[in-house]
Tab-separated table of C-alpha atoms in Angstrom:
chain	number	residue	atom	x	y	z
U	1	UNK	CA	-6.129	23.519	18.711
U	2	UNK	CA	-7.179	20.218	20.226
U	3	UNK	CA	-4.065	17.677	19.397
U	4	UNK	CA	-5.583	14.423	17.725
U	5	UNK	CA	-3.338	11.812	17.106
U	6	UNK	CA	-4.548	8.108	15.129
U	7	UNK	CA	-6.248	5.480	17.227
U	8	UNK	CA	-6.531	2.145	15.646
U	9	UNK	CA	-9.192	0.739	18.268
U	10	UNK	CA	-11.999	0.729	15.391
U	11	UNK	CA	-9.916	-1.420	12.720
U	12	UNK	CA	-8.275	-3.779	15.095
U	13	UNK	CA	-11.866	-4.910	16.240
U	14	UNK	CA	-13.435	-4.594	12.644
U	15	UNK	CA	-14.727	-8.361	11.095
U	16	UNK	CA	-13.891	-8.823	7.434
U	17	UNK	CA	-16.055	-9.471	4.515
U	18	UNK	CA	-17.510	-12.883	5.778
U	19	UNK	CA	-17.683	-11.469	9.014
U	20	UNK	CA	-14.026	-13.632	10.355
U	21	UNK	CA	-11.397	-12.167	11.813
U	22	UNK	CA	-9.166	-10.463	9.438
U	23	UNK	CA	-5.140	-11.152	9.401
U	24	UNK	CA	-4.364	-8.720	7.345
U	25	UNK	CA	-4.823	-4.776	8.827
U	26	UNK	CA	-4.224	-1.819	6.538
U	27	UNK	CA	-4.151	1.752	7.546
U	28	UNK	CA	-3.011	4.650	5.435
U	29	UNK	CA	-3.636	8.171	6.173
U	30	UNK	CA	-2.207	11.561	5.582
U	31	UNK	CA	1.779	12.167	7.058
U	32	UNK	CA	2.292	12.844	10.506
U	33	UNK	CA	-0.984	11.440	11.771
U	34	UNK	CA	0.419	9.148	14.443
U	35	UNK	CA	-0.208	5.632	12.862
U	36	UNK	CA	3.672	4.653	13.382
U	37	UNK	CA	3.545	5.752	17.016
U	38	UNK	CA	0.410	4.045	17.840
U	39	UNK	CA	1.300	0.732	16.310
U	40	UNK	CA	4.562	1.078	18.013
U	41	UNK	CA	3.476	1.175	20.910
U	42	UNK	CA	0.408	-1.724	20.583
U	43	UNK	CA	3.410	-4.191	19.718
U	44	UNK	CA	5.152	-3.272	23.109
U	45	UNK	CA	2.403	-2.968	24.988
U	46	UNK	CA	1.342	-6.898	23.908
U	47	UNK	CA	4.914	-7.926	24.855
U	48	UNK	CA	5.149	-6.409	28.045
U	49	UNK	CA	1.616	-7.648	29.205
U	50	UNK	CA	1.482	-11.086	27.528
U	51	UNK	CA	4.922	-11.856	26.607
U	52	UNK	CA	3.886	-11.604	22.307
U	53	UNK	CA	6.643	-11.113	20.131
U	54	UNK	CA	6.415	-8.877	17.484
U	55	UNK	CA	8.348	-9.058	13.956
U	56	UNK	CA	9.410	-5.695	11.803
U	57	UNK	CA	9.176	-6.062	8.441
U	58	UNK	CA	11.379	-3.785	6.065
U	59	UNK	CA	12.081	-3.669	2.067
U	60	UNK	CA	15.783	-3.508	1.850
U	61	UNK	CA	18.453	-5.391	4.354
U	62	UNK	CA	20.518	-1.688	4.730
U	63	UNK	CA	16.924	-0.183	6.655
U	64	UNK	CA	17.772	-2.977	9.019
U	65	UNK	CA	20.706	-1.134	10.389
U	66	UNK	CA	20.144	0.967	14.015
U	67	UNK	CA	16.549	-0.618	14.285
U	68	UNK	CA	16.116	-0.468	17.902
U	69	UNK	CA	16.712	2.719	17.983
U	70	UNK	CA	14.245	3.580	14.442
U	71	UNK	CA	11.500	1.815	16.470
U	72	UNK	CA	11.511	2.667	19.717
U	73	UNK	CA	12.927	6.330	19.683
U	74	UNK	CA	9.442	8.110	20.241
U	75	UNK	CA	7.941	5.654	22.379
U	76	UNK	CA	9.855	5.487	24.497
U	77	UNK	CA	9.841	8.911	25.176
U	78	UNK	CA	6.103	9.277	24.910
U	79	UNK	CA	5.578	6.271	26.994
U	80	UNK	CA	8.358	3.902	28.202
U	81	UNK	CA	10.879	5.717	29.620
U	82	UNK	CA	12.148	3.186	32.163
U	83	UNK	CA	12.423	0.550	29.307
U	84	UNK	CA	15.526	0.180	26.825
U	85	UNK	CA	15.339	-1.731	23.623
U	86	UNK	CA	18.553	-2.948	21.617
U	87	UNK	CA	19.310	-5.052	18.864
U	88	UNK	CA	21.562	-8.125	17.409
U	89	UNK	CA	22.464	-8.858	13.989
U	90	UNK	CA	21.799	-12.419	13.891
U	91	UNK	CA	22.516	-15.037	10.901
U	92	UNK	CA	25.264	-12.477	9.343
U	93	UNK	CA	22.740	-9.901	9.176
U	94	UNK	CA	20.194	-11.533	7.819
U	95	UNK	CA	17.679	-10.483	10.213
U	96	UNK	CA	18.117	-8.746	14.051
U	97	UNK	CA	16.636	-9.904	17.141
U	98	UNK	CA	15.201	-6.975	19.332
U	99	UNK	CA	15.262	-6.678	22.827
U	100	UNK	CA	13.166	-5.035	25.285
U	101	UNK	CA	15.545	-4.550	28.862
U	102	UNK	CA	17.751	-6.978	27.486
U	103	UNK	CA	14.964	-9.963	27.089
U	104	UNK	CA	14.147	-10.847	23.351
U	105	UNK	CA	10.805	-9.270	22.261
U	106	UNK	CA	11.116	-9.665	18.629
U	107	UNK	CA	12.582	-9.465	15.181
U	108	UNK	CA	13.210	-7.181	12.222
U	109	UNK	CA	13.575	-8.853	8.637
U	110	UNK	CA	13.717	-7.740	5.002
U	111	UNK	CA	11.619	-8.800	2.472
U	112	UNK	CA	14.829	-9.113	0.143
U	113	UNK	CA	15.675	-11.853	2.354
U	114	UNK	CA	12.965	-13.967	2.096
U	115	UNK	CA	14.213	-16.703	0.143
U	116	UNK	CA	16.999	-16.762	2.749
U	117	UNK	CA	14.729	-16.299	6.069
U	118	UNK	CA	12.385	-19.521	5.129
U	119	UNK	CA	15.900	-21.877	5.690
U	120	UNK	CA	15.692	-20.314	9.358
U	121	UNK	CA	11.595	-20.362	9.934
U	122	UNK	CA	11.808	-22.325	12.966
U	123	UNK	CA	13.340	-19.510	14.480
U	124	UNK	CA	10.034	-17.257	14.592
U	125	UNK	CA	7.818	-19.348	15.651
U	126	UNK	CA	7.353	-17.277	18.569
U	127	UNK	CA	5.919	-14.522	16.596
U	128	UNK	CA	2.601	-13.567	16.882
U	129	UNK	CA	2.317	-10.432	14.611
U	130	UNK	CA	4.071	-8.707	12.027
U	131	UNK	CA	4.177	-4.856	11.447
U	132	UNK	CA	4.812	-2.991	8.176
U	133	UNK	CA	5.647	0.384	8.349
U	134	UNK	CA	5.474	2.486	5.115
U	135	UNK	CA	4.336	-0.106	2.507
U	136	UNK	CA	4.028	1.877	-0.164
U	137	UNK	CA	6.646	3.376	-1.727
U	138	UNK	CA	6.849	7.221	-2.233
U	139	UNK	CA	9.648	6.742	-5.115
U	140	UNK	CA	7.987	3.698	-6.789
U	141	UNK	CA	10.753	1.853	-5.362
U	142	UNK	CA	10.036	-2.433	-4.956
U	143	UNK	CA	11.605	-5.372	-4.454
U	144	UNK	CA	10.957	-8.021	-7.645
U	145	UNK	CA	8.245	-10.178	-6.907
U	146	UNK	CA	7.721	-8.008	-3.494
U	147	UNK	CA	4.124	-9.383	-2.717
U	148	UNK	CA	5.475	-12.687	-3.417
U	149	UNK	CA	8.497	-12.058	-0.924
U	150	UNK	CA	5.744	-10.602	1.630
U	151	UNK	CA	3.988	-13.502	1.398
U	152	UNK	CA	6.719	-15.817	1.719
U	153	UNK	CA	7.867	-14.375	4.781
U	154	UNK	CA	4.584	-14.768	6.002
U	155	UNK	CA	4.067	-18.369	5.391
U	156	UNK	CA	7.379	-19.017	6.667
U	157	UNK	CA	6.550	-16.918	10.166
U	158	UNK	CA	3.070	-18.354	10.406
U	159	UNK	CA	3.731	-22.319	10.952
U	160	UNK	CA	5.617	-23.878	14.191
U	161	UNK	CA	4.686	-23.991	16.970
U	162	UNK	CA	2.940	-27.460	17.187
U	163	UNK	CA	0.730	-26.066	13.991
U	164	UNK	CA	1.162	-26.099	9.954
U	165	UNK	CA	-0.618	-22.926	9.759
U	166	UNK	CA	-0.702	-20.443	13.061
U	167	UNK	CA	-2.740	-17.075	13.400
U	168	UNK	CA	-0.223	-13.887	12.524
U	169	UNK	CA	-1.643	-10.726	12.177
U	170	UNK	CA	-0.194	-8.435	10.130
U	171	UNK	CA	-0.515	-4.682	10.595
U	172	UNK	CA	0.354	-2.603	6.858
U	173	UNK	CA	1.272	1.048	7.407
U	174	UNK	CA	1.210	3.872	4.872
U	175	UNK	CA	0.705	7.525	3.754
U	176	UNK	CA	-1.438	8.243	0.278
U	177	UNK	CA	1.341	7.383	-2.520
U	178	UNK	CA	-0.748	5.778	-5.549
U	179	UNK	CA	-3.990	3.588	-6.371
U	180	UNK	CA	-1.537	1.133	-8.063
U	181	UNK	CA	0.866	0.377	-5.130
U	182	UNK	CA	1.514	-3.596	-5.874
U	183	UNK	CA	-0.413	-4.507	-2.750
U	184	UNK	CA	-3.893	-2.717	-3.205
U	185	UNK	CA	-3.474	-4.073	-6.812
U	186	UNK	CA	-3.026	-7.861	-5.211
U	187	UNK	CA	-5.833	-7.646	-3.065
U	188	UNK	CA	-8.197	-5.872	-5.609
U	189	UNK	CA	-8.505	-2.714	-3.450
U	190	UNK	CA	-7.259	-0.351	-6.406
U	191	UNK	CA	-10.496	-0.253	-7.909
U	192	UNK	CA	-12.722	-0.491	-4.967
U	193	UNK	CA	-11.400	2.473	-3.028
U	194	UNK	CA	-13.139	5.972	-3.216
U	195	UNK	CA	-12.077	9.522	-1.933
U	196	UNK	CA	-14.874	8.863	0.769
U	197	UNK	CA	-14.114	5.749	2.105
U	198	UNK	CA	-13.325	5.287	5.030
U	199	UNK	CA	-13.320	1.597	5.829
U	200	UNK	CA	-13.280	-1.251	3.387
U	201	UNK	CA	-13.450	-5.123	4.005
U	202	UNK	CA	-12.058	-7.699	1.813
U	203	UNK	CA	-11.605	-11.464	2.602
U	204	UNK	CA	-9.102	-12.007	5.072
U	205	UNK	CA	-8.666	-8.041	4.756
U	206	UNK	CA	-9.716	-5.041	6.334
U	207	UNK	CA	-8.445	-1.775	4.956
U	208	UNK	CA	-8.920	2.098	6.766
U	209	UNK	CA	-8.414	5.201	4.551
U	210	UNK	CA	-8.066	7.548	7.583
U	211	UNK	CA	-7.774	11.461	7.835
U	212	UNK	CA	-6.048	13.293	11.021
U	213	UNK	CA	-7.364	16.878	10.642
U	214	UNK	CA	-4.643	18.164	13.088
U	215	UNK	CA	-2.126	16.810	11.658
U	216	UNK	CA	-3.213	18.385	7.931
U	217	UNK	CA	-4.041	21.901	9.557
U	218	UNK	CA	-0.820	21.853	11.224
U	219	UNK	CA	1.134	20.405	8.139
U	220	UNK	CA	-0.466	23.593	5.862
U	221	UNK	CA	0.404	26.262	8.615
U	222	UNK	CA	4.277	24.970	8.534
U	223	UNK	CA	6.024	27.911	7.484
U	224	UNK	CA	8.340	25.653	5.341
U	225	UNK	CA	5.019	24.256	3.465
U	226	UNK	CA	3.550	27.302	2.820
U	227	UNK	CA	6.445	28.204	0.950
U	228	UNK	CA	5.508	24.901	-1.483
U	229	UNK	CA	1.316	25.330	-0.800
U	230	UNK	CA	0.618	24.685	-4.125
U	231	UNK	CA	3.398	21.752	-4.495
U	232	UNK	CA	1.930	17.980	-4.826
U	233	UNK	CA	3.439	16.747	-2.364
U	234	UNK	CA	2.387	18.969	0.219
U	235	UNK	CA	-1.016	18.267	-0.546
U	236	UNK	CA	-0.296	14.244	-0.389
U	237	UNK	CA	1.070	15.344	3.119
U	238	UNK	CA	-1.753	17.005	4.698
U	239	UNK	CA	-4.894	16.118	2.257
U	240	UNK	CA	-6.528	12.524	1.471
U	241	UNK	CA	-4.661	12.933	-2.059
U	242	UNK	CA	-2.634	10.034	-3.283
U	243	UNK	CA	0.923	11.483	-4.515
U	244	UNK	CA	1.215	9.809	-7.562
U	245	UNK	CA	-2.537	9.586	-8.714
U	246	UNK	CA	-3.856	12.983	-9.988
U	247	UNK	CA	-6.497	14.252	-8.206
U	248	UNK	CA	-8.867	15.681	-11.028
U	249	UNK	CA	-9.386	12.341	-12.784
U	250	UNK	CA	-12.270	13.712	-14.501
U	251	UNK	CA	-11.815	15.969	-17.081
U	252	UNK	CA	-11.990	16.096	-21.069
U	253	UNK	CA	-8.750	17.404	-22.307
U	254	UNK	CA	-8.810	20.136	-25.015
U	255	UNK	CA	-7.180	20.342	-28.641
U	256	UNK	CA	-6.632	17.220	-31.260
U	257	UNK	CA	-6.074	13.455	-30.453
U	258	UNK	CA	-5.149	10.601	-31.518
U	259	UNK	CA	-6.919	7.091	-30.899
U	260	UNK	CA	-4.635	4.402	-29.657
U	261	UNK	CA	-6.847	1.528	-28.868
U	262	UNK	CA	-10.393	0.106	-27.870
U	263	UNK	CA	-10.421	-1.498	-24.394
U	264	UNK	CA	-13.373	-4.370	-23.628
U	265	UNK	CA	-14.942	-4.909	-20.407
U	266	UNK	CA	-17.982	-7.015	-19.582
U	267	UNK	CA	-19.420	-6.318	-22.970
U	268	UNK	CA	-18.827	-2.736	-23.349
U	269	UNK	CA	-16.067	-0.754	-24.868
U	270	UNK	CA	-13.991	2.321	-24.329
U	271	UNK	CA	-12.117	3.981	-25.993
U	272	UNK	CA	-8.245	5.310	-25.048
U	273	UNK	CA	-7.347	8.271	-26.981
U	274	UNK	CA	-4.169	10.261	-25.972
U	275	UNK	CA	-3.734	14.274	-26.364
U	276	UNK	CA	-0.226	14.865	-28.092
U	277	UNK	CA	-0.240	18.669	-27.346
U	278	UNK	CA	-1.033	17.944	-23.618
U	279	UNK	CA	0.664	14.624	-22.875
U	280	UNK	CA	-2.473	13.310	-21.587
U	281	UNK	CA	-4.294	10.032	-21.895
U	282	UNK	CA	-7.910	9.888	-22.174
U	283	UNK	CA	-10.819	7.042	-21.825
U	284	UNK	CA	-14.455	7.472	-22.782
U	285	UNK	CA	-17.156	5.079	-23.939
U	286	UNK	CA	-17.077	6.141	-27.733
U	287	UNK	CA	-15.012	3.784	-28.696
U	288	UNK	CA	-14.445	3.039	-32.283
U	289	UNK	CA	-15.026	-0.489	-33.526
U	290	UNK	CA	-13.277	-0.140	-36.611
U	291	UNK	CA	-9.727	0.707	-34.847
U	292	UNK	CA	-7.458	-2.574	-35.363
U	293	UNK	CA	-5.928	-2.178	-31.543
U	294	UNK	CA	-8.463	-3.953	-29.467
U	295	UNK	CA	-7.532	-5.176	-25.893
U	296	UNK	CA	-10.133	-7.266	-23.948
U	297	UNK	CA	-9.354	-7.181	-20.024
U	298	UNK	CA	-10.932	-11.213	-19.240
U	299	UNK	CA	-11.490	-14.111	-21.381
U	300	UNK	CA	-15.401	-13.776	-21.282
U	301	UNK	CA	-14.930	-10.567	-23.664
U	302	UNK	CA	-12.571	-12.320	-25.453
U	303	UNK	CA	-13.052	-12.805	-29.308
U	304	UNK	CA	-11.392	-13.645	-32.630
U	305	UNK	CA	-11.005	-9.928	-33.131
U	306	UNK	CA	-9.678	-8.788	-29.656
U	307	UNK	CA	-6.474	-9.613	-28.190
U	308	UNK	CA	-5.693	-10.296	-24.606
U	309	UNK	CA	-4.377	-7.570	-22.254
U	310	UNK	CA	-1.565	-10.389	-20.858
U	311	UNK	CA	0.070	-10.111	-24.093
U	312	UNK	CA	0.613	-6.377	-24.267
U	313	UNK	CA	2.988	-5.544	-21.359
U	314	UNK	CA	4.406	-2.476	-23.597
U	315	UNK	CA	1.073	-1.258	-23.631
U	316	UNK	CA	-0.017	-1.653	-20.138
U	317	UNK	CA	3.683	-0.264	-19.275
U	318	UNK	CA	2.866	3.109	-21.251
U	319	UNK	CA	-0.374	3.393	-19.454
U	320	UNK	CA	0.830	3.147	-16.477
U	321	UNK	CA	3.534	5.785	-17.039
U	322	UNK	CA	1.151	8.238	-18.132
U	323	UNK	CA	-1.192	7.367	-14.979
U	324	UNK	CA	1.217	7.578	-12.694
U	325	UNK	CA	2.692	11.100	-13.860
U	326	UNK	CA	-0.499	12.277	-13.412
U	327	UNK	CA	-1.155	12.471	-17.176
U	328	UNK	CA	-4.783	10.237	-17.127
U	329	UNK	CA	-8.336	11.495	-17.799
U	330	UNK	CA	-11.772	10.055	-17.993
U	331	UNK	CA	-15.091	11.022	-18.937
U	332	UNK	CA	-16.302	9.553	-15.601
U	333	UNK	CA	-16.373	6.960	-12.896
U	334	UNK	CA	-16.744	4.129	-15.158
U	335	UNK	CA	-14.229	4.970	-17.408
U	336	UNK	CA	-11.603	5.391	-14.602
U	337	UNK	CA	-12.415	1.925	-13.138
U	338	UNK	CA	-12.241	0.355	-16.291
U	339	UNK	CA	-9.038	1.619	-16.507
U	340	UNK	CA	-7.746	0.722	-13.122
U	341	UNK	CA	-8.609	-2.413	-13.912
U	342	UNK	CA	-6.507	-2.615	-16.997
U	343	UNK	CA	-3.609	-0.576	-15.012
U	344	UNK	CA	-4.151	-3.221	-11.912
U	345	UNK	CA	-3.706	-6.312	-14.214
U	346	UNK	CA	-0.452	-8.516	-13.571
U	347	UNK	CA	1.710	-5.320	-12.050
């Protein structure tokens, strides 16, 4: 079997909605596809050749520890093995300063940090790009207000320099973990996305949904995941499957159910009915108007009979429990984005 590994020549030169250069670059794919090694190794090679340093972004201040080594283990095997990288705790750990053959190339931060890293902003303003490896949690497992961290550290990177707002691309890394991950629901991707996309453009945004068909043939053949072939999580790691979205969204479920409320989107109505027997939630479009519960998703549906979906957190919390174990059905495509919608609002 040919070995393929990712190449991220195609997103790095792809325009974004309004046909300007993106600064944001996301790229998930199935596990062991070679996205981390490539990106790696695109950061290095821009140091080496024009002297660009590079920051590491990270969710907790504890993945922080033994980063030169997380980094540039594997490339430098594959591809520098004259070069040595180390790092330097800086500020009382705060964040580390790398170092490629003992000159500074870069820095590693947490996003936990951020409220601490903007007292110290002058310090990066030598960066010119930012890398995020694996953000999106397999374990659902945030900082509070993470987007808000993430783009806190980014405002506090981007300016210096002579300028109040510099160019920083930022390159977002991830494998298929859910729809609802806090940054696709931030920059409306959640209900845009499709099983057959492939590229999507947003504004300021580009986004590729890739698929390494090595890496999933060689992922099934593992003897260790044929002994789990029917597990979920094997098929997150070698199929375009999203670990905590089921897969066969659409599907009536069988036996009695109850109705628990009518939902209101541009005019039309759906209704959310959930199966007791089967622990499922269900949405289709006969919705009954005489039900008291009535949500309305924007304030152009709103009415004197409808309540607002920012005042039912419980709600929106239960929905998203159910979604996210898997336990969510719909009648068909509209129904599901309807739903997204509602399960994207205010995460």
């Amino acid at each position: 079997m040919e070995s393929q590994y990712y190449d991220g020549t195609k997103l790095l030169s792809m325009k974004d909605i309004n046909g300007n250069t993106p600064e944001i670059y996301i790229c998930s794919t199935n596990r062991s596809g070679g996205k981390t090694t490539y990106f790696n190794r695109w950061c290095t090679k821009r140091f080496i050749e024009h002297n660009e340093k590079f920051m590491l972004i990270y969710r907790f201040n504890y993945e922080l520890t033994d980063i030169a080594n997380k980094f540039f283990k594997e490339i430098h095997t594959l591809f520098y093995p004259d070069h040595t990288m180390t790092s330097k705790s800086m500020a009382k750990g705060m964040y580390h300063e790398l170092f490629l053959d003992d000159i500074s190339c870069g820095y590693a931060v947490a996003l936990n940090n951020a409220d601490q890293l903007k007292k110290v902003s002058h310090l990066f303003s030598d960066t010119c790009r930012m890398l995020f490896d694996e953000f999106q949690s397999e374990i659902n497992h945030y900082c509070p207000d993470e987007v808000k961290k993430f783009q806190s550290i980014h405002t506090s990177v981007a300016r210096g320099g002579g300028k109040q707002v510099r160019y920083v691309p930022v390159y977002m890394l991830g494998n298929y973990v859910s729809l609802l991950n806090p940054y696709y629901v931030a920059l409306g991707i959640s209900t845009r996305l499709r099983n057959d996309t492939n590229f999507l453009k947003g504004d300021g945004f580009v986004v590729e949904q890739g698929f390494i068909e090595t890496a999933s043939k060689l992922q099934k053949e593992s003897a260790f995941n044929r002994a789990f072939a029917e597990s979920d999580y094997v098929q997150y790691a070698s199929e375009r499957v999203y670990l905590n979205d089921n897969n066969s969204f659409i599907s009536k479920p069988e036996g009695k159910s109850r109705y628990v409320c009518t939902l209101k989107y541009e005019n039309k109505s759906y209704a959310i009915r959930e199966y007791t027997e089967e622990g499922i939630m269900y949405c289709d479009n006969t919705a009954d108007l005489s039900f008291p519960m009535k949500i309305t998703l924007t304030t152009s549906d709103h009415d004197i009979n409808y309540l607002m979906l920012r005042r039912n957190d419980t709600f929106l919390e239960t929905m998203r429990f159910f979604f996210e174990h898997g336990c969510f059905r719909f009648k068909d495509i509209a129904c599901k984005d309807v739903v997204l919608k509602a399960l994207s609002y205010n995460i």
